[in-house]
């Protein structure tokens, strides 16, 4: 039989009570307490500072509580539908997305304000089925919130001041599997939805 230590039990309850009464960012008693939809609470100033640093993401559970706006330069996203088949998806056509970001000058949001950056034109592919069209709508929402691209060093060329992908993976080839950023890849659509969800796009 296990004998409970009442002092240890009381200590744990006191620690839990202290945790609930203190802001998890500054670890001090709450000042102007702010509660999020996820039920986590913070000092209003602490939350504002965290939001400025990391965007509207709960510092405890990482749930997005607002609209994340990225630093993607201005551009266009268009798409077409065609016959054919995406490997791994039968009885549906192909959605071809075209992203066009022209050259321009970096703003204060970018790594080198006032410097020139090189734009890009990229194509990506989705199956033209129910889930593919749902992902297309989510990608359009992410594009409108300037989350698909950013400015930085190209992973392929190493050149700086380039428009590059920004952690939302795309299939830039119809073939070759995951190693070639292509199909077949049976878990791709669910994975990209999770990446979008992490940025508040759902």
PDB file of N, CA and C in Angstrom, residues 137-175:
ATOM      1  N   UNK A 137      -8.269  25.960 -52.012  1.00  0.00           N
ATOM      2  CA  UNK A 137      -8.881  27.100 -51.323  1.00  0.00           C
ATOM      3  C   UNK A 137      -8.033  27.552 -50.134  1.00  0.00           C
ATOM      4  N   UNK A 138      -7.475  26.578 -49.411  1.00  0.00           N
ATOM      5  CA  UNK A 138      -6.622  26.915 -48.266  1.00  0.00           C
ATOM      6  C   UNK A 138      -5.330  27.592 -48.728  1.00  0.00           C
ATOM      7  N   UNK A 139      -4.762  27.098 -49.815  1.00  0.00           N
ATOM      8  CA  UNK A 139      -3.541  27.724 -50.359  1.00  0.00           C
ATOM      9  C   UNK A 139      -3.819  29.146 -50.825  1.00  0.00           C
ATOM     10  N   UNK A 140      -4.989  29.375 -51.419  1.00  0.00           N
ATOM     11  CA  UNK A 140      -5.348  30.740 -51.848  1.00  0.00           C
ATOM     12  C   UNK A 140      -5.472  31.657 -50.638  1.00  0.00           C
ATOM     13  N   UNK A 141      -6.068  31.153 -49.567  1.00  0.00           N
ATOM     14  CA  UNK A 141      -6.180  31.943 -48.342  1.00  0.00           C
ATOM     15  C   UNK A 141      -4.793  32.262 -47.788  1.00  0.00           C
ATOM     16  N   UNK A 142      -3.905  31.268 -47.799  1.00  0.00           N
ATOM     17  CA  UNK A 142      -2.538  31.482 -47.317  1.00  0.00           C
ATOM     18  C   UNK A 142      -1.805  32.488 -48.204  1.00  0.00           C
ATOM     19  N   UNK A 143      -2.026  32.406 -49.519  1.00  0.00           N
ATOM     20  CA  UNK A 143      -1.388  33.351 -50.432  1.00  0.00           C
ATOM     21  C   UNK A 143      -1.878  34.773 -50.148  1.00  0.00           C
ATOM     22  N   UNK A 144      -3.182  34.924 -49.925  1.00  0.00           N
ATOM     23  CA  UNK A 144      -3.739  36.246 -49.638  1.00  0.00           C
ATOM     24  C   UNK A 144      -3.217  36.810 -48.316  1.00  0.00           C
ATOM     25  N   UNK A 145      -2.847  35.921 -47.396  1.00  0.00           N
ATOM     26  CA  UNK A 145      -2.255  36.371 -46.126  1.00  0.00           C
ATOM     27  C   UNK A 145      -0.729  36.443 -46.209  1.00  0.00           C
ATOM     28  N   UNK A 146      -0.210  36.317 -47.435  1.00  0.00           N
ATOM     29  CA  UNK A 146       1.221  36.500 -47.720  1.00  0.00           C
ATOM     30  C   UNK A 146       2.107  35.495 -46.979  1.00  0.00           C
ATOM     31  N   UNK A 147       1.663  34.225 -46.977  1.00  0.00           N
ATOM     32  CA  UNK A 147       2.364  33.186 -46.222  1.00  0.00           C
ATOM     33  C   UNK A 147       3.072  32.145 -47.092  1.00  0.00           C
ATOM     34  N   UNK A 148       2.839  32.151 -48.403  1.00  0.00           N
ATOM     35  CA  UNK A 148       3.408  31.092 -49.255  1.00  0.00           C
ATOM     36  C   UNK A 148       4.890  31.313 -49.537  1.00  0.00           C
ATOM     37  N   UNK A 149       5.284  32.570 -49.734  1.00  0.00           N
ATOM     38  CA  UNK A 149       6.670  32.898 -50.060  1.00  0.00           C
ATOM     39  C   UNK A 149       7.243  33.880 -49.054  1.00  0.00           C
ATOM     40  N   UNK A 150       8.571  33.980 -49.063  1.00  0.00           N
ATOM     41  CA  UNK A 150       9.274  34.985 -48.278  1.00  0.00           C
ATOM     42  C   UNK A 150      10.518  35.399 -49.067  1.00  0.00           C
ATOM     43  N   UNK A 151      11.330  36.262 -48.500  1.00  0.00           N
ATOM     44  CA  UNK A 151      12.585  36.662 -49.145  1.00  0.00           C
ATOM     45  C   UNK A 151      13.738  36.158 -48.291  1.00  0.00           C
ATOM     46  N   UNK A 152      14.693  35.504 -48.935  1.00  0.00           N
ATOM     47  CA  UNK A 152      15.846  34.977 -48.208  1.00  0.00           C
ATOM     48  C   UNK A 152      16.841  34.374 -49.174  1.00  0.00           C
ATOM     49  N   UNK A 153      17.605  33.414 -48.673  1.00  0.00           N
ATOM     50  CA  UNK A 153      18.594  32.719 -49.505  1.00  0.00           C
ATOM     51  C   UNK A 153      17.938  31.512 -50.159  1.00  0.00           C
ATOM     52  N   UNK A 154      18.185  31.335 -51.442  1.00  0.00           N
ATOM     53  CA  UNK A 154      17.648  30.182 -52.158  1.00  0.00           C
ATOM     54  C   UNK A 154      18.344  28.911 -51.686  1.00  0.00           C
ATOM     55  N   UNK A 155      17.567  27.871 -51.388  1.00  0.00           N
ATOM     56  CA  UNK A 155      18.157  26.602 -50.945  1.00  0.00           C
ATOM     57  C   UNK A 155      18.835  25.869 -52.098  1.00  0.00           C
ATOM     58  N   UNK A 156      18.428  26.170 -53.324  1.00  0.00           N
ATOM     59  CA  UNK A 156      19.017  25.463 -54.474  1.00  0.00           C
ATOM     60  C   UNK A 156      20.234  26.178 -55.033  1.00  0.00           C
ATOM     61  N   UNK A 157      20.180  27.518 -55.098  1.00  0.00           N
ATOM     62  CA  UNK A 157      21.312  28.260 -55.678  1.00  0.00           C
ATOM     63  C   UNK A 157      22.233  28.879 -54.631  1.00  0.00           C
ATOM     64  N   UNK A 158      21.702  29.113 -53.418  1.00  0.00           N
ATOM     65  CA  UNK A 158      22.500  29.774 -52.387  1.00  0.00           C
ATOM     66  C   UNK A 158      22.505  31.285 -52.502  1.00  0.00           C
ATOM     67  N   UNK A 159      21.912  31.838 -53.561  1.00  0.00           N
ATOM     68  CA  UNK A 159      21.884  33.288 -53.743  1.00  0.00           C
ATOM     69  C   UNK A 159      20.972  33.948 -52.716  1.00  0.00           C
ATOM     70  N   UNK A 160      21.396  35.129 -52.237  1.00  0.00           N
ATOM     71  CA  UNK A 160      20.604  35.892 -51.276  1.00  0.00           C
ATOM     72  C   UNK A 160      19.560  36.746 -52.008  1.00  0.00           C
ATOM     73  N   UNK A 161      18.622  37.305 -51.225  1.00  0.00           N
ATOM     74  CA  UNK A 161      17.625  38.247 -51.747  1.00  0.00           C
ATOM     75  C   UNK A 161      16.770  37.633 -52.854  1.00  0.00           C
ATOM     76  N   UNK A 162      16.361  36.391 -52.627  1.00  0.00           N
ATOM     77  CA  UNK A 162      15.518  35.674 -53.579  1.00  0.00           C
ATOM     78  C   UNK A 162      14.139  35.433 -52.964  1.00  0.00           C
ATOM     79  N   UNK A 163      13.111  35.403 -53.806  1.00  0.00           N
ATOM     80  CA  UNK A 163      11.796  34.966 -53.346  1.00  0.00           C
ATOM     81  C   UNK A 163      11.846  33.445 -53.232  1.00  0.00           C
ATOM     82  N   UNK A 164      11.565  32.923 -52.040  1.00  0.00           N
ATOM     83  CA  UNK A 164      11.678  31.483 -51.782  1.00  0.00           C
ATOM     84  C   UNK A 164      10.397  30.962 -51.121  1.00  0.00           C
ATOM     85  N   UNK A 165      10.217  29.647 -51.160  1.00  0.00           N
ATOM     86  CA  UNK A 165       9.101  29.021 -50.450  1.00  0.00           C
ATOM     87  C   UNK A 165       9.212  29.297 -48.956  1.00  0.00           C
ATOM     88  N   UNK A 166       8.058  29.298 -48.265  1.00  0.00           N
ATOM     89  CA  UNK A 166       8.037  29.657 -46.850  1.00  0.00           C
ATOM     90  C   UNK A 166       7.365  28.574 -46.000  1.00  0.00           C
ATOM     91  N   UNK A 167       7.891  27.336 -46.088  1.00  0.00           N
ATOM     92  CA  UNK A 167       7.502  26.243 -45.184  1.00  0.00           C
ATOM     93  C   UNK A 167       6.082  25.696 -45.381  1.00  0.00           C
ATOM     94  N   UNK A 168       5.446  25.992 -46.491  1.00  0.00           N
ATOM     95  CA  UNK A 168       4.212  25.301 -46.858  1.00  0.00           C
ATOM     96  C   UNK A 168       4.556  24.514 -48.122  1.00  0.00           C
ATOM     97  N   UNK A 169       4.662  23.207 -47.972  1.00  0.00           N
ATOM     98  CA  UNK A 169       5.215  22.396 -49.055  1.00  0.00           C
ATOM     99  C   UNK A 169       4.256  22.261 -50.230  1.00  0.00           C
ATOM    100  N   UNK A 170       4.833  22.305 -51.420  1.00  0.00           N
ATOM    101  CA  UNK A 170       4.082  22.170 -52.663  1.00  0.00           C
ATOM    102  C   UNK A 170       4.672  21.041 -53.499  1.00  0.00           C
ATOM    103  N   UNK A 171       3.836  20.483 -54.340  1.00  0.00           N
ATOM    104  CA  UNK A 171       4.293  19.477 -55.306  1.00  0.00           C
ATOM    105  C   UNK A 171       4.601  20.198 -56.620  1.00  0.00           C
ATOM    106  N   UNK A 172       5.887  20.379 -56.899  1.00  0.00           N
ATOM    107  CA  UNK A 172       6.300  21.116 -58.088  1.00  0.00           C
ATOM    108  C   UNK A 172       6.523  20.197 -59.282  1.00  0.00           C
ATOM    109  N   UNK A 173       6.275  18.907 -59.094  1.00  0.00           N
ATOM    110  CA  UNK A 173       6.360  17.944 -60.180  1.00  0.00           C
ATOM    111  C   UNK A 173       5.207  16.949 -60.043  1.00  0.00           C
ATOM    112  N   UNK A 174       4.766  16.419 -61.177  1.00  0.00           N
ATOM    113  CA  UNK A 174       3.728  15.387 -61.128  1.00  0.00           C
ATOM    114  C   UNK A 174       4.319  14.010 -60.847  1.00  0.00           C
ATOM    115  N   UNK A 175       5.634  13.869 -61.049  1.00  0.00           N
ATOM    116  CA  UNK A 175       6.235  12.541 -60.988  1.00  0.00           C
ATOM    117  C   UNK A 175       7.464  12.532 -60.091  1.00  0.00           C
TER     118      UNK A 175
END
